[in-house]
Amino acid sequence: VAATEISVLSEQFTKIKELELMPEKGLKEEEKDGARREKDHRSPSELEAERTSGAFQDSVLEEEVELVLAPSEESEKHILTLQTVHFTSEAVELQDMSLLSIQQQEGVQVMVQQPGPGLLWLEEGPRQSLQQYVAISIQQELYSLQEMEVLQFHALEENVMVASEDSKLAVSLAESAGLIKLQEGQEKNQLAERTKEQLFFVETMSGDERSDEIVLTISNLNVEEQEDQPTAGQADAEKAKSTKNQRKTKGAKRTFHCDVCMFTASRMSSFNRHMKTHTNEKPHLCHLCLKTFRTVTLLRNHVNIHTGNRPYKCNDCNMAFVTSGELVRHRRYKHTHEKPFKCSMCKYASVEASKLKRHVRSHTGERPFQCCQCSYASRDTYKLKRHMRTHSGEKPYECHICHARFTQNGTMKTHILQKHSENVPKYQCPHCAAIIARKSDLRVHMRNLHAYSATELKCRYCSAVFHERYALMQHQKTHKNEKRFKCEHCSYACKQERHMTAHIRTHTGEKPFTCLSCNKCFRQKQLLNAHFRKYHDANFIPTVYKCSKCGKGFSRWILWVGNSEVAELGGPGSGSLLRLQSGCPPGLHHLKAGLGSEDLLPGQLHHTTAGTGLSSLPQGPLCRAA
DNA sequence: TCCGGATCCGCCCTCTGCTGGTAAGCG
DNA sequence: ACGCTTACCAGCAGAGGGCGGATCCGGA
């Protein structure tokens, strides 16, 4: 319990209460427990005038609760010690009209409930120690006073000159064995009628000479927040302050208006129930999770979550729900397909209003959920949450087979489908033979190869023009086997430009590749490399392929695959070997120029004589020029 | 006080589609 | 050997469906 001292004009309270207090003793008590004792001989209206003058600006609380009490600046007395304490909600009992409730737990706790005119009552539990606590809650904040024995409360109405002595509620803890209410119902009503101001000032003071009595006086109070430390409680206080129970009579029918939210009700009970929505009053406790609720019905629904009790069962399927609302919604989604919320800009309709609200953002472009780390903003909370993984690096989804991790569940499922599943669906391009694993990639394929191009796509080899890339590529393939590069100086022709470049050097005599070791020059880089390895690389061991028939060695050989394909391997040499079907050389024999294809035996290595090359071999089903 | 309907927020999911990096094929 | 092309792939965002849970309110 803190003992914060504030200066305040306080005489008014004593005048209001008409209490006889001893300033000297009050000062002592104030030093001891922060309670304030002082007289004030002015009326509430005078106080209000001073209040509105706004001179008083001292802070009351030490820590998280900072309030500014507004009465005046004249008094230098210390009025109240306030500090937030943890409040257990045990035995909080409020009635519809309750204004104040008091209870004792570990000592004494005083809880000021508002808004609403009505009762002031106190509930007291067993005293457990001499150290008493008085907790005062003003608009959800809870404050504590220490070592208080006698509590006296005084609720005052704004602009009431002097409150009746009878309206005071004096409670002696020694006497209080249970609930103590205002003693006179008539006085309660009077108080209820007159009490309009919803903020209260709580004043504590010693009650008698024995120094074991403390008087709390609750009166009107302007509670203002520190500018730099707004609190939820204060916000509610302001809301509550503006909330007035307005009973308007129109003929025989009365309506009740809430100034906070414009709610109206025709019945007092409805109005009172509504007004509870503007407070944090939640007296119904779930004993399983300690959550609190405003009504028994809400609590009952909540407890059903714990127990698994789902009383609302769907007749069309085996689903069951805790609340009727869930069942109705489920039936709309799954069975009736009723979608009452329709978009005015498109054909979209939804079961829930929130879905329509979310959908409308796709029309308006509204992105209310801003990322705090980049410029991204999303249209709903989930997308922002998902986006935040890009900053945190979180990858919550793991492939159970290869343990690769992913940021999104869908990405992981695609991964499993593509990498670890059989019979993976493929997507056939409707315009070509391409088969692509993903639909989205097929779309990319279509866009790149089959989309119409406004600009003309010219063939590299002729004057043909196309507007589709795929058609151009198909056309250019027709040039593939053409020896379209023709020598200007002889009849040589070839398919590749680089070959023609090398050939031209035979006419120009150009030998641009020079051996750094012996200055010998070559027309082609490969020839230089072979020269260098053969004559200047000490570690070079030439590979020799021997003819199985005569034992003659050769530096290169030919891979013959099946009956139709020939691939040349190996470097230039004095001759060539020919292997019919790779990896199975039961024997080797020479191939001589002019040898017939019938002499080539499958599975055998053959060779050509030096200088003849395979191009001189006869063409046939088993042997093509390579 | 209770019940049912309605509303709201939040969470998680699927489906979809685009993007950019990369490896492999090809010329 | 090199550059271009392209399918493959993970990352990421848009849109929407469905449900969980809390809350409010009218009416019985």
Short mmCIF file of C-alpha atoms in Angstrom, two decimals, chain A residues 38-402:
data_model
loop_
_atom_site.label_atom_id
_atom_site.label_comp_id
_atom_site.label_asym_id
_atom_site.label_seq_id
_atom_site.Cartn_x
_atom_site.Cartn_y
_atom_site.Cartn_z
CA GLU A 38 -9.75 17.08 6.97
CA LYS A 39 -12.73 19.25 6.99
CA ASP A 40 -14.31 20.97 4.15
CA HIS A 41 -17.07 23.42 4.73
CA ARG A 42 -18.09 24.04 1.20
CA SER A 43 -21.00 22.63 -0.67
CA PRO A 44 -20.77 20.22 -3.59
CA SER A 45 -21.80 22.96 -5.94
CA GLU A 46 -18.93 25.03 -4.74
CA LEU A 47 -16.73 22.06 -5.18
CA GLU A 48 -17.97 21.55 -8.66
CA ALA A 49 -17.17 25.13 -9.48
CA GLU A 50 -13.68 24.63 -8.22
CA ARG A 51 -13.43 21.34 -9.97
CA THR A 52 -14.28 22.85 -13.27
CA SER A 53 -11.70 25.51 -12.68
CA GLY A 54 -9.29 22.69 -13.22
CA ALA A 55 -6.52 23.78 -10.95
CA PHE A 56 -5.85 20.51 -9.28
CA GLN A 57 -3.38 18.39 -11.14
CA ASP A 58 -1.52 16.24 -8.72
CA SER A 59 -0.94 12.64 -9.36
CA VAL A 60 -2.44 10.29 -6.89
CA LEU A 61 -0.83 6.99 -7.52
CA GLU A 62 2.67 5.85 -7.44
CA GLU A 63 2.72 3.35 -10.18
CA GLU A 64 0.48 2.06 -12.88
CA VAL A 65 -2.60 3.90 -11.86
CA GLU A 66 -2.26 7.57 -12.30
CA LEU A 67 -5.25 9.62 -11.59
CA VAL A 68 -5.77 13.29 -11.28
CA LEU A 69 -8.33 14.30 -8.79
CA ALA A 70 -10.01 17.43 -9.74
CA PRO A 71 -11.67 19.17 -6.84
CA SER A 72 -9.37 22.11 -6.12
CA GLU A 73 -5.92 23.23 -5.33
CA GLU A 74 -6.49 24.94 -2.06
CA SER A 75 -6.14 22.18 0.41
CA GLU A 76 -2.77 20.90 1.30
CA LYS A 77 -4.10 17.87 3.06
CA HIS A 78 -3.44 14.38 1.96
CA ILE A 79 -6.47 12.55 1.03
CA LEU A 80 -6.05 9.06 -0.13
CA THR A 81 -3.63 6.33 -0.66
CA LEU A 82 -4.33 4.33 -3.75
CA GLN A 83 -2.47 1.56 -5.33
CA THR A 84 -3.50 -1.22 -7.61
CA VAL A 85 -3.74 -4.58 -5.98
CA HIS A 86 -4.71 -7.93 -7.32
CA PHE A 87 -8.37 -8.42 -6.76
CA THR A 88 -9.82 -11.85 -6.45
CA SER A 89 -13.33 -12.01 -7.68
CA GLU A 90 -14.55 -14.26 -4.96
CA ALA A 91 -18.02 -13.52 -3.76
CA VAL A 92 -18.49 -10.48 -5.87
CA GLU A 93 -22.19 -10.03 -5.80
CA LEU A 94 -23.86 -7.25 -7.56
CA GLN A 95 -27.40 -6.39 -7.95
CA ASP A 96 -28.95 -4.66 -10.86
CA MET A 97 -28.84 -1.34 -9.21
CA SER A 98 -25.66 -1.83 -7.34
CA LEU A 99 -23.53 1.16 -7.03
CA LEU A 100 -21.01 0.05 -4.52
CA SER A 101 -20.09 -3.26 -3.13
CA ILE A 102 -17.71 -4.03 -0.40
CA GLN A 103 -16.23 -7.28 0.57
CA GLN A 104 -13.63 -8.58 2.81
CA GLN A 105 -11.24 -11.27 1.86
CA GLU A 106 -7.77 -11.06 3.22
CA GLY A 107 -8.81 -8.12 5.22
CA VAL A 108 -11.30 -5.74 3.78
CA GLN A 109 -11.81 -5.01 0.17
CA VAL A 110 -14.02 -2.29 -1.00
CA MET A 111 -15.11 -2.46 -4.54
CA VAL A 112 -16.82 0.46 -6.10
CA GLN A 113 -18.99 -0.62 -8.93
CA GLN A 114 -20.52 1.75 -11.32
CA PRO A 115 -22.34 2.97 -13.27
CA GLY A 116 -25.84 3.02 -12.15
CA PRO A 117 -27.57 4.30 -9.13
CA GLY A 118 -28.48 1.95 -6.38
CA LEU A 119 -27.14 0.02 -3.52
CA LEU A 120 -24.12 0.34 -1.46
CA TRP A 121 -23.41 -2.83 0.37
CA LEU A 122 -20.61 -4.62 1.96
CA GLU A 123 -19.69 -8.21 2.32
CA GLU A 124 -17.11 -9.20 4.78
CA GLY A 125 -15.24 -12.41 5.19
CA PRO A 126 -13.30 -13.56 8.16
CA ARG A 127 -10.56 -11.35 9.30
CA GLN A 128 -7.33 -13.10 8.96
CA SER A 129 -4.91 -10.57 10.25
CA LEU A 130 -4.68 -7.22 11.78
CA GLN A 131 -3.35 -5.95 8.54
CA GLN A 132 -6.45 -4.86 6.81
CA TYR A 133 -6.75 -3.94 3.20
CA VAL A 134 -9.34 -1.80 1.64
CA ALA A 135 -9.38 -2.14 -2.08
CA ILE A 136 -11.29 0.49 -3.92
CA SER A 137 -12.16 -0.07 -7.49
CA ILE A 138 -13.00 2.94 -9.53
CA GLN A 139 -13.87 2.05 -13.08
CA GLN A 140 -12.09 -1.25 -13.06
CA GLU A 141 -9.05 -0.07 -11.19
CA LEU A 142 -8.51 -1.44 -7.77
CA TYR A 143 -6.80 0.35 -4.95
CA SER A 144 -5.84 -0.70 -1.53
CA LEU A 145 -5.70 0.94 1.84
CA GLN A 146 -4.06 -0.52 4.83
CA GLU A 147 -5.02 -0.97 8.45
CA MET A 148 -8.53 0.17 8.31
CA GLU A 149 -10.97 -0.83 10.88
CA VAL A 150 -14.08 1.15 10.26
CA LEU A 151 -15.34 2.11 6.90
CA GLN A 152 -17.73 4.85 6.24
CA PHE A 153 -19.15 5.53 2.86
CA HIS A 154 -20.89 8.49 1.53
CA ALA A 155 -22.28 8.55 -1.96
CA LEU A 156 -23.21 11.94 -3.16
CA GLU A 157 -25.10 13.22 -6.03
CA GLU A 158 -23.73 15.89 -8.19
CA ASN A 159 -25.15 19.28 -7.39
CA VAL A 160 -26.72 18.10 -4.19
CA MET A 161 -26.00 20.68 -1.64
CA VAL A 162 -25.69 18.50 1.38
CA ALA A 163 -26.19 14.81 1.54
CA SER A 164 -28.38 13.52 4.21
CA GLU A 165 -26.74 12.15 7.21
CA ASP A 166 -28.90 9.11 6.71
CA SER A 167 -27.32 8.43 3.39
CA LYS A 168 -24.08 7.65 5.02
CA LEU A 169 -23.30 4.07 5.48
CA ALA A 170 -21.14 3.41 8.42
CA VAL A 171 -19.85 -0.03 8.76
CA SER A 172 -17.94 -1.30 11.64
CA LEU A 173 -15.96 -4.34 10.87
CA ALA A 174 -16.44 -5.51 14.35
CA GLU A 175 -20.12 -5.58 13.73
CA SER A 176 -20.18 -6.82 10.22
CA ALA A 177 -20.54 -10.54 10.10
CA GLY A 178 -21.92 -10.68 6.59
CA LEU A 179 -23.67 -8.64 4.05
CA ILE A 180 -24.53 -5.19 5.17
CA LYS A 181 -26.67 -3.10 2.95
CA LEU A 182 -27.98 0.32 3.17
CA GLN A 183 -30.13 0.27 6.11
CA GLU A 184 -33.15 2.01 4.77
CA GLY A 185 -34.71 1.09 1.50
CA GLN A 186 -36.22 4.50 1.31
CA GLU A 187 -32.81 5.99 1.53
CA LYS A 188 -31.55 3.65 -1.17
CA ASN A 189 -34.20 4.82 -3.50
CA GLN A 190 -33.50 8.36 -2.64
CA LEU A 191 -29.90 7.81 -3.30
CA ALA A 192 -30.61 6.01 -6.50
CA GLU A 193 -32.77 8.78 -7.72
CA ARG A 194 -30.33 11.45 -6.88
CA THR A 195 -27.09 9.85 -7.79
CA LYS A 196 -26.35 10.66 -11.35
CA GLU A 197 -22.68 11.34 -11.36
CA GLN A 198 -20.89 8.11 -11.98
CA LEU A 199 -17.46 8.93 -10.66
CA PHE A 200 -16.73 8.84 -7.00
CA PHE A 201 -14.19 10.18 -4.72
CA VAL A 202 -13.14 7.94 -1.89
CA GLU A 203 -11.93 9.54 1.27
CA THR A 204 -10.55 7.71 4.24
CA MET A 205 -10.18 8.94 7.77
CA SER A 206 -10.04 7.71 11.28
CA GLY A 207 -13.35 7.13 12.86
CA ASP A 208 -12.73 7.70 16.52
CA GLU A 209 -10.16 8.36 19.09
CA ARG A 210 -9.01 4.81 19.32
CA SER A 211 -7.33 5.20 16.00
CA ASP A 212 -8.75 1.95 14.82
CA GLU A 213 -11.50 3.39 12.71
CA ILE A 214 -11.19 4.60 9.20
CA VAL A 215 -13.89 6.51 7.45
CA LEU A 216 -14.18 6.28 3.72
CA THR A 217 -16.19 8.91 2.01
CA ILE A 218 -17.27 8.36 -1.50
CA SER A 219 -18.29 11.39 -3.36
CA ASN A 220 -18.34 12.86 -6.82
CA LEU A 221 -15.02 12.92 -8.48
CA ASN A 222 -13.61 13.96 -11.77
CA VAL A 223 -11.05 11.39 -12.67
CA GLU A 224 -8.75 12.42 -15.40
CA GLU A 225 -6.04 10.44 -16.97
CA GLN A 226 -2.48 11.50 -17.26
CA GLU A 227 -1.96 12.52 -20.80
CA ASP A 228 0.84 10.14 -21.48
CA GLN A 229 -0.58 7.20 -19.66
CA PRO A 230 -4.06 6.43 -20.69
CA THR A 231 -5.63 3.42 -19.12
CA ALA A 232 -8.45 1.18 -20.13
CA GLY A 233 -10.10 1.85 -16.87
CA GLN A 234 -10.12 5.51 -17.48
CA ALA A 235 -11.53 5.04 -20.92
CA ASP A 236 -14.32 3.04 -19.47
CA ALA A 237 -14.78 5.64 -16.84
CA GLU A 238 -15.29 8.27 -19.46
CA LYS A 239 -17.69 6.05 -21.29
CA ALA A 240 -19.52 5.26 -18.16
CA LYS A 241 -19.56 8.88 -17.22
CA SER A 242 -21.45 9.63 -20.35
CA THR A 243 -23.80 6.78 -19.81
CA LYS A 244 -26.97 7.94 -18.37
CA ASN A 245 -30.03 6.09 -17.62
CA GLN A 246 -32.52 8.14 -19.48
CA ARG A 247 -36.06 7.17 -18.93
CA LYS A 248 -38.18 8.96 -21.38
CA THR A 249 -41.90 8.77 -21.14
CA LYS A 250 -43.96 8.83 -24.26
CA GLY A 251 -47.49 8.25 -23.32
CA ALA A 252 -47.60 5.00 -21.44
CA LYS A 253 -44.51 3.51 -23.05
CA ARG A 254 -41.11 4.16 -21.60
CA THR A 255 -37.86 3.69 -23.42
CA PHE A 256 -34.38 3.54 -22.01
CA HIS A 257 -31.52 5.03 -23.94
CA CYS A 258 -27.85 4.26 -23.61
CA ASP A 259 -25.66 7.20 -24.40
CA VAL A 260 -22.65 5.04 -24.98
CA CYS A 261 -23.94 3.04 -27.92
CA MET A 262 -27.36 4.43 -28.67
CA PHE A 263 -28.97 1.24 -27.53
CA THR A 264 -32.59 1.56 -26.56
CA ALA A 265 -34.78 -0.82 -24.66
CA SER A 266 -38.38 -0.84 -23.72
CA ARG A 267 -37.78 -2.65 -20.49
CA MET A 268 -35.66 -1.79 -17.54
CA SER A 269 -34.30 -5.32 -17.29
CA SER A 270 -33.09 -5.23 -20.85
CA PHE A 271 -31.55 -1.87 -20.30
CA ASN A 272 -29.79 -2.99 -17.16
CA ARG A 273 -28.53 -6.06 -18.86
CA HIS A 274 -27.24 -3.97 -21.70
CA MET A 275 -25.50 -1.56 -19.37
CA LYS A 276 -23.47 -4.40 -17.99
CA THR A 277 -21.90 -4.74 -21.40
CA HIS A 278 -20.21 -1.40 -20.79
CA THR A 279 -18.50 -2.65 -17.69
CA ASN A 280 -16.11 -5.48 -17.07
CA GLU A 281 -18.42 -7.03 -14.61
CA LYS A 282 -18.20 -10.79 -15.11
CA PRO A 283 -19.33 -12.47 -11.95
CA HIS A 284 -19.76 -16.00 -13.31
CA LEU A 285 -16.55 -17.97 -12.98
CA CYS A 286 -15.61 -21.13 -14.83
CA HIS A 287 -13.96 -23.29 -12.22
CA LEU A 288 -12.13 -25.26 -14.87
CA CYS A 289 -10.23 -22.45 -16.52
CA LEU A 290 -11.03 -19.48 -14.25
CA LYS A 291 -12.50 -17.45 -17.08
CA THR A 292 -15.35 -15.22 -16.09
CA PHE A 293 -18.59 -14.41 -17.87
CA ARG A 294 -21.34 -11.92 -17.61
CA THR A 295 -24.23 -14.32 -17.61
CA VAL A 296 -24.97 -17.84 -16.53
CA THR A 297 -25.88 -18.77 -20.09
CA LEU A 298 -22.51 -17.69 -21.35
CA LEU A 299 -20.84 -19.61 -18.59
CA ARG A 300 -22.90 -22.69 -19.35
CA ASN A 301 -21.98 -22.59 -23.02
CA HIS A 302 -18.38 -22.16 -22.04
CA VAL A 303 -18.40 -25.10 -19.66
CA ASN A 304 -19.81 -27.23 -22.47
CA ILE A 305 -16.53 -26.67 -24.26
CA HIS A 306 -14.71 -28.27 -21.36
CA THR A 307 -17.12 -31.13 -20.95
CA GLY A 308 -17.49 -31.79 -24.65
CA ASN A 309 -21.22 -31.46 -24.32
CA ARG A 310 -22.63 -30.43 -27.67
CA PRO A 311 -26.37 -30.25 -27.31
CA TYR A 312 -27.13 -28.85 -30.76
CA LYS A 313 -26.98 -31.72 -33.22
CA CYS A 314 -27.37 -31.47 -36.97
CA ASN A 315 -30.16 -33.61 -38.39
CA ASP A 316 -28.44 -34.03 -41.74
CA CYS A 317 -25.03 -35.10 -40.56
CA ASN A 318 -23.31 -36.17 -37.38
CA MET A 319 -21.98 -32.78 -36.47
CA ALA A 320 -22.88 -31.30 -33.12
CA PHE A 321 -22.22 -27.91 -31.62
CA VAL A 322 -22.09 -26.06 -28.35
CA THR A 323 -24.36 -23.23 -29.37
CA SER A 324 -27.40 -22.99 -31.55
CA GLY A 325 -25.72 -20.31 -33.59
CA GLU A 326 -22.98 -22.68 -34.60
CA LEU A 327 -25.53 -25.22 -35.72
CA VAL A 328 -27.41 -22.67 -37.81
CA ARG A 329 -24.24 -21.56 -39.47
CA HIS A 330 -23.13 -25.10 -40.09
CA ARG A 331 -26.41 -25.94 -41.76
CA ARG A 332 -26.08 -22.94 -44.03
CA TYR A 333 -22.58 -23.93 -45.04
CA LYS A 334 -23.20 -27.61 -45.52
CA HIS A 335 -26.86 -28.24 -46.14
CA THR A 336 -29.10 -25.31 -46.95
CA HIS A 337 -26.38 -23.26 -48.69
CA GLU A 338 -28.26 -20.18 -47.71
CA LYS A 339 -26.05 -17.16 -48.16
CA PRO A 340 -27.84 -14.10 -46.90
CA PHE A 341 -24.94 -11.69 -47.24
CA LYS A 342 -24.66 -10.59 -50.84
CA CYS A 343 -22.06 -8.38 -52.41
CA SER A 344 -23.46 -5.35 -54.17
CA MET A 345 -20.54 -5.24 -56.60
CA CYS A 346 -20.40 -8.86 -57.75
CA LYS A 347 -22.21 -12.12 -57.42
CA TYR A 348 -20.44 -13.14 -54.28
CA ALA A 349 -22.59 -14.15 -51.36
CA SER A 350 -21.59 -15.53 -48.03
CA VAL A 351 -23.02 -17.27 -45.03
CA GLU A 352 -21.42 -14.84 -42.62
CA ALA A 353 -21.32 -11.09 -42.63
CA SER A 354 -17.67 -11.11 -41.73
CA LYS A 355 -16.92 -13.02 -44.89
CA LEU A 356 -18.71 -10.45 -46.97
CA LYS A 357 -16.83 -7.73 -45.18
CA ARG A 358 -13.59 -9.48 -45.99
CA HIS A 359 -14.67 -9.98 -49.58
CA VAL A 360 -15.58 -6.33 -50.08
CA ARG A 361 -11.98 -5.43 -49.33
CA SER A 362 -11.02 -7.18 -52.55
CA HIS A 363 -13.15 -4.58 -54.33
CA THR A 364 -12.10 -1.57 -52.34
CA GLY A 365 -8.46 -2.53 -52.06
CA GLU A 366 -8.55 -1.81 -48.38
CA ARG A 367 -5.68 -3.37 -46.48
CA PRO A 368 -6.13 -2.56 -42.85
CA PHE A 369 -3.53 -4.94 -41.45
CA GLN A 370 -0.12 -3.35 -41.81
CA CYS A 371 3.10 -5.30 -41.37
CA CYS A 372 5.28 -3.63 -38.79
CA GLN A 373 8.47 -4.66 -40.54
CA CYS A 374 7.83 -3.92 -44.20
CA SER A 375 5.38 -2.17 -46.47
CA TYR A 376 3.13 -5.16 -46.86
CA ALA A 377 -0.44 -4.84 -45.70
CA SER A 378 -3.07 -7.51 -45.89
CA ARG A 379 -6.81 -7.63 -46.11
CA ASP A 380 -7.25 -9.96 -43.19
CA THR A 381 -5.41 -10.93 -40.08
CA TYR A 382 -4.52 -14.41 -41.16
CA LYS A 383 -2.62 -13.25 -44.22
CA LEU A 384 -0.64 -10.84 -42.13
CA LYS A 385 0.16 -13.59 -39.68
CA ARG A 386 1.22 -15.85 -42.55
CA HIS A 387 3.27 -13.05 -44.02
CA MET A 388 5.12 -12.51 -40.76
CA ARG A 389 6.76 -15.90 -41.25
CA THR A 390 8.74 -14.33 -44.05
CA HIS A 391 10.36 -12.11 -41.45
CA SER A 392 10.72 -14.65 -38.68
CA GLY A 393 11.92 -17.44 -40.95
CA GLU A 394 9.50 -19.76 -39.28
CA LYS A 395 8.73 -22.92 -41.24
CA PRO A 396 6.15 -24.74 -39.22
CA TYR A 397 5.33 -27.47 -41.75
CA GLU A 398 7.64 -30.45 -42.07
CA CYS A 399 7.62 -33.22 -44.63
CA HIS A 400 7.31 -36.43 -42.67
CA ILE A 401 9.35 -38.30 -45.27
CA CYS A 402 12.37 -36.11 -46.00
#
